[in-house]
Short mmCIF file of C-alpha atoms in Angstrom, two decimals:
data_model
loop_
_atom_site.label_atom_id
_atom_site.label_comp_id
_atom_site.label_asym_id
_atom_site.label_seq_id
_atom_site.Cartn_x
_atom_site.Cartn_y
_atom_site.Cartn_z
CA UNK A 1 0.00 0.00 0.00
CA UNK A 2 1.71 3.68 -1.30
CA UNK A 3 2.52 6.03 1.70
CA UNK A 4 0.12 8.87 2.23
CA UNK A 5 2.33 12.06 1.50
CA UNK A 6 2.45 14.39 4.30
CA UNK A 7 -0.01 16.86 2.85
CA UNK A 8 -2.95 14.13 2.02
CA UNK A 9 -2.45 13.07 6.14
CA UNK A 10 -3.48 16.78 7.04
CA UNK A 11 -5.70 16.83 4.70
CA UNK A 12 -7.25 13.76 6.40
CA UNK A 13 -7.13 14.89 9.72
CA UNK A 14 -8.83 18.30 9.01
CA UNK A 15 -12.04 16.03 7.23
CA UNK A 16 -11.42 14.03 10.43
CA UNK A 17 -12.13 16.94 12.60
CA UNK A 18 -15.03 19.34 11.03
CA UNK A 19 -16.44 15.48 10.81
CA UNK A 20 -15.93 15.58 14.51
CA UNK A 21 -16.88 19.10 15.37
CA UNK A 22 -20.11 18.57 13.13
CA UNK A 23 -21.39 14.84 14.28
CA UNK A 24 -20.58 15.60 18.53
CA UNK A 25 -22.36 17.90 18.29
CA UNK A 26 -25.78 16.93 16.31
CA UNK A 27 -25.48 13.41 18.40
CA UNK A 28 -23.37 13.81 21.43
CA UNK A 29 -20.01 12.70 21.92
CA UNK A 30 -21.37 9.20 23.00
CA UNK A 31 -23.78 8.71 20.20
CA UNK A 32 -21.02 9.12 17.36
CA UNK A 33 -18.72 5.86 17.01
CA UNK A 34 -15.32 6.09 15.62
CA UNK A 35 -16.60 4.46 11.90
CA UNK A 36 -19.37 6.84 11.78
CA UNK A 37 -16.42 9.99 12.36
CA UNK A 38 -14.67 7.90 9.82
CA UNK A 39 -17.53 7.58 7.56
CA UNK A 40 -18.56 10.95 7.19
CA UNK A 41 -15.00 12.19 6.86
CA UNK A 42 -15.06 9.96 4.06
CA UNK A 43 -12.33 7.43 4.99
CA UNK A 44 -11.94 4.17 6.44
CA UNK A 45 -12.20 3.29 10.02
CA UNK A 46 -8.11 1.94 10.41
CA UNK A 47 -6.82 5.13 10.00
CA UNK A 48 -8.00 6.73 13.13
CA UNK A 49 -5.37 6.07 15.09
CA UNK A 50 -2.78 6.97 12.56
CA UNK A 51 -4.05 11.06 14.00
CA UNK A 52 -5.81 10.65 17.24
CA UNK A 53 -5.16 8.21 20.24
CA UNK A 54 -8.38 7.95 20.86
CA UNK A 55 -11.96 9.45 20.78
CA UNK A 56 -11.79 11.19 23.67
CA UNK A 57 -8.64 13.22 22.25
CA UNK A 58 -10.51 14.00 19.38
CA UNK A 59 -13.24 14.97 21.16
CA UNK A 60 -11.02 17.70 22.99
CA UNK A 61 -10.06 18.81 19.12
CA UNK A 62 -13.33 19.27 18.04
CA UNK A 63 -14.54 21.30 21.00
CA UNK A 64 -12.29 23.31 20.35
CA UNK A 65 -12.32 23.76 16.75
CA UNK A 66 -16.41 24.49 17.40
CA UNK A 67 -16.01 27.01 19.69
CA UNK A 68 -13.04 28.88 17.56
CA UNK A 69 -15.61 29.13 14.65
CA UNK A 70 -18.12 30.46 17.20
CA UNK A 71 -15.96 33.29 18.87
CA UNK A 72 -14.80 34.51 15.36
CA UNK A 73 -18.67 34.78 14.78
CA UNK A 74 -19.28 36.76 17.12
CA UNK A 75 -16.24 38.94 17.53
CA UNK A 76 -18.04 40.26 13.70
CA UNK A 77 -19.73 42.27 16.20
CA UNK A 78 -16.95 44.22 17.49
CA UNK A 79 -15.25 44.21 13.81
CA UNK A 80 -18.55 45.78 12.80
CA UNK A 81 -19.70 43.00 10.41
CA UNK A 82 -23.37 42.57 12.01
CA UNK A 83 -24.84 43.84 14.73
CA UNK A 84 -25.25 42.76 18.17
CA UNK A 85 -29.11 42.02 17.98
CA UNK A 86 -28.50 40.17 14.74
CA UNK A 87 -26.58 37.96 16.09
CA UNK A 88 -28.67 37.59 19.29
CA UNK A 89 -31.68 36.52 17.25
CA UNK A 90 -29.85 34.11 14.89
CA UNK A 91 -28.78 32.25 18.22
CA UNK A 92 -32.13 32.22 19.35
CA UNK A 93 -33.48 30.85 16.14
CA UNK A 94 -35.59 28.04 15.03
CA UNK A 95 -33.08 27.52 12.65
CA UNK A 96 -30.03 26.65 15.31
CA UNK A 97 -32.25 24.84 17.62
CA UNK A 98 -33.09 22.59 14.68
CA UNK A 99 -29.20 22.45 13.66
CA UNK A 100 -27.36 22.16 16.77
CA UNK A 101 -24.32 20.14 13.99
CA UNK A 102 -23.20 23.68 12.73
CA UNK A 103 -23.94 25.96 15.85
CA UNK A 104 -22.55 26.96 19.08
CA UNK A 105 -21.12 23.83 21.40
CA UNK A 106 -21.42 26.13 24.46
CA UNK A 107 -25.39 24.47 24.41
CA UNK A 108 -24.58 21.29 21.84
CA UNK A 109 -21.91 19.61 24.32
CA UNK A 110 -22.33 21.22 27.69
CA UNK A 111 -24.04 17.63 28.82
CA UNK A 112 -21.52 15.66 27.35
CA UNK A 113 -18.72 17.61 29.54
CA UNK A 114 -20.81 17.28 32.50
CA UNK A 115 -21.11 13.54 31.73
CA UNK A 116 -17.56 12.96 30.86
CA UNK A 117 -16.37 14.48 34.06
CA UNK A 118 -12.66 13.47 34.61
CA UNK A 119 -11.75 14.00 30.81
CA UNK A 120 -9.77 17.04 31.52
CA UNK A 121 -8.73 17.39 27.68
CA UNK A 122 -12.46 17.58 26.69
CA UNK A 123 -13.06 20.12 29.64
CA UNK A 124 -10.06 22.09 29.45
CA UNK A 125 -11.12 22.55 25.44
CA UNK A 126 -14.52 23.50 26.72
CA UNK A 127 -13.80 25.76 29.67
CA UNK A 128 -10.92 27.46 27.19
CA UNK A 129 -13.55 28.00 24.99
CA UNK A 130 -16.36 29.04 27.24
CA UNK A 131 -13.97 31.87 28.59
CA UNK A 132 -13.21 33.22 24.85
CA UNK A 133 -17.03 33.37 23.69
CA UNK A 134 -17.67 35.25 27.13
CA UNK A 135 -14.90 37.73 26.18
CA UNK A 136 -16.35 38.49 22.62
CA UNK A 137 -19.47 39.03 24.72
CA UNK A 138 -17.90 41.11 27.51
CA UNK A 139 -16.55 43.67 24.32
CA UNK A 140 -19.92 43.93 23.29
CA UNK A 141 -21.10 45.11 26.64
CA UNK A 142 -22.16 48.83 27.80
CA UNK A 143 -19.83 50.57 30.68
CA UNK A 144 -16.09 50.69 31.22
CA UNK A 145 -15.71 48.24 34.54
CA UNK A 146 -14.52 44.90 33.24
CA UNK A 147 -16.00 43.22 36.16
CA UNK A 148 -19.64 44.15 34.87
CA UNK A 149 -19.14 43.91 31.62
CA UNK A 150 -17.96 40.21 32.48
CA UNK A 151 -21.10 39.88 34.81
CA UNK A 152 -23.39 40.93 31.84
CA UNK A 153 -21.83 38.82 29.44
CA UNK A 154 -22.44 35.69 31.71
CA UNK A 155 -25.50 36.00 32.27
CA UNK A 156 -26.36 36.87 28.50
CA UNK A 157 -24.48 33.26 27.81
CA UNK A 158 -25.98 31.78 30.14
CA UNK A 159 -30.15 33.11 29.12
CA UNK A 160 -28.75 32.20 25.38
CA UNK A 161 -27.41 28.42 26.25
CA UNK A 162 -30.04 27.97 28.93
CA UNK A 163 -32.77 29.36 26.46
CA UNK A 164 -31.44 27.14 23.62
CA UNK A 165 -31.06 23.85 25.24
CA UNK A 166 -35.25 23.80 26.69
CA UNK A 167 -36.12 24.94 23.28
CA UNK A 168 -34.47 21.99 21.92
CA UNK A 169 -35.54 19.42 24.19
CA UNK A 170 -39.26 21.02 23.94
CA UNK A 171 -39.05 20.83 20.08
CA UNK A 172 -42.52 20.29 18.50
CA UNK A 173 -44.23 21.84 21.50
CA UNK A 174 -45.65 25.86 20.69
CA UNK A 175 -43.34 26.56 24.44
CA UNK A 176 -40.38 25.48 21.94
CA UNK A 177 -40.79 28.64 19.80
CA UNK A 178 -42.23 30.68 23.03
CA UNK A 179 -39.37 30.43 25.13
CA UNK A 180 -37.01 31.23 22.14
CA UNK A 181 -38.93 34.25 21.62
CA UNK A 182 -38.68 35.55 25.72
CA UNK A 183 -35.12 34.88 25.57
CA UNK A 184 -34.77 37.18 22.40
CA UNK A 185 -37.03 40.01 24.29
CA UNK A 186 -34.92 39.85 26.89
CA UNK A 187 -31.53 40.39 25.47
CA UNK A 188 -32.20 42.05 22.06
CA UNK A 189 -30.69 45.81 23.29
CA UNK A 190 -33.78 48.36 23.46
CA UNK A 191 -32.26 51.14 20.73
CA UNK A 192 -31.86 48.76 17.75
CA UNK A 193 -34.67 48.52 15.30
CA UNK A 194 -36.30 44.68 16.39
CA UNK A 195 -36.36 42.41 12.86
CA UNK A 196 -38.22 39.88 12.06
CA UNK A 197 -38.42 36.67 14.14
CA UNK A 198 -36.00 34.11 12.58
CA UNK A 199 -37.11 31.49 10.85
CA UNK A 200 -36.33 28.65 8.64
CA UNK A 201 -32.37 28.93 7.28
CA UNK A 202 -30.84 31.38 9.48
CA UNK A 203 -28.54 33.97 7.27
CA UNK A 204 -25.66 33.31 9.18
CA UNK A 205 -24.51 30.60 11.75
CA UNK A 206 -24.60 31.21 15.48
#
């Protein structure tokens, strides 16, 4: 069998983890097997271990690569590429609660850290993470104390994640689409024009 030149192996192992980032997060770290990461990566199930020593390592990769495309998402906000409301109604959408494979893993894999307790990679990615999303969200906070700003910014995260996760495990129910709609209320700040509810295909991902 012909060697697999350095650049096909990365190539590999990036399929290996958006595969990852995307499939934890739609199923749950402990509803994904290592053939199905294989499978949808689009290669065969012996050469996992040729990039990862196991699941669980992998598991701390995609965390992390989740919450990287998440942060840079949101720090659009401070760059001036959307606005803060925007993006607070995209996150509270009908669209990510239906499509929790290409949103925000603060709310997709916050059980499966709690479950996995003593996997410090997979916690370590996921508390590193947690921390950057909550500075994008401190920048986008009103006053000049850092401690507040911080403050706000965790409880915004936390109304978003909490919101997010009852709306998904309510889906089909009317309180699904209710309690999206509170949280949005809530947070939207008062001296933007409100849009439309989201719906269907959000414009942009959470």
């Amino acid at each position: 069998m012909p060697r697999v030149s350095r650049e096909q192996a990365d190539r590999n192992r990036l399929a290996i983890e958006a595969a990852s980032s995307r499939l934890f997060r739609e199923r749950g770290i402990d509803g994904v097997t290592v053939a199905d990461l294989m499978a949808a990566a689009g290669l065969t199930h012996g050469g996992f271990y040729g990039h990862f020593e196991s699941k669980d390592a992998l598991a701390a990769v995609a965390c992390e690569k989740a919450f990287a495309e998440t942060v840079e998402r949101w720090n659009g906000v401070a760059a001036g590429r959307t606005t803060p409301r925007a993006m607070i109604e995209t996150y509270l959408s009908g669209a990510h609660r239906d499509h929790p494979g290409k949103g925000c893993p603060a709310a997709a894999l916050a059980a499966d850290v709690a479950r996995h307790d003593g996997e410090r990679p997979l916690q370590d990615a996921y508390v590193a993470g947690l921390k950057q999303f909550l500075a994008a969200l401190a920048s986008m906070q009103e006053g000049d104390d850092p401690t507040t700003r911080t403050r706000s910014a965790m409880a915004q995260l936390a109304t978003m994640v909490g919101a997010l996760t009852l709306a998904r495990a309510t889906r089909g129910d009317p309180i699904s689409n209710q309690i999206l709609a509170a949280a949005r209320d809530a947070l939207a700040p008062a001296d933007e024009p409100r849009s439309a509810p989201p719906r269907g295909g959000a414009r942009r991902k959470p």
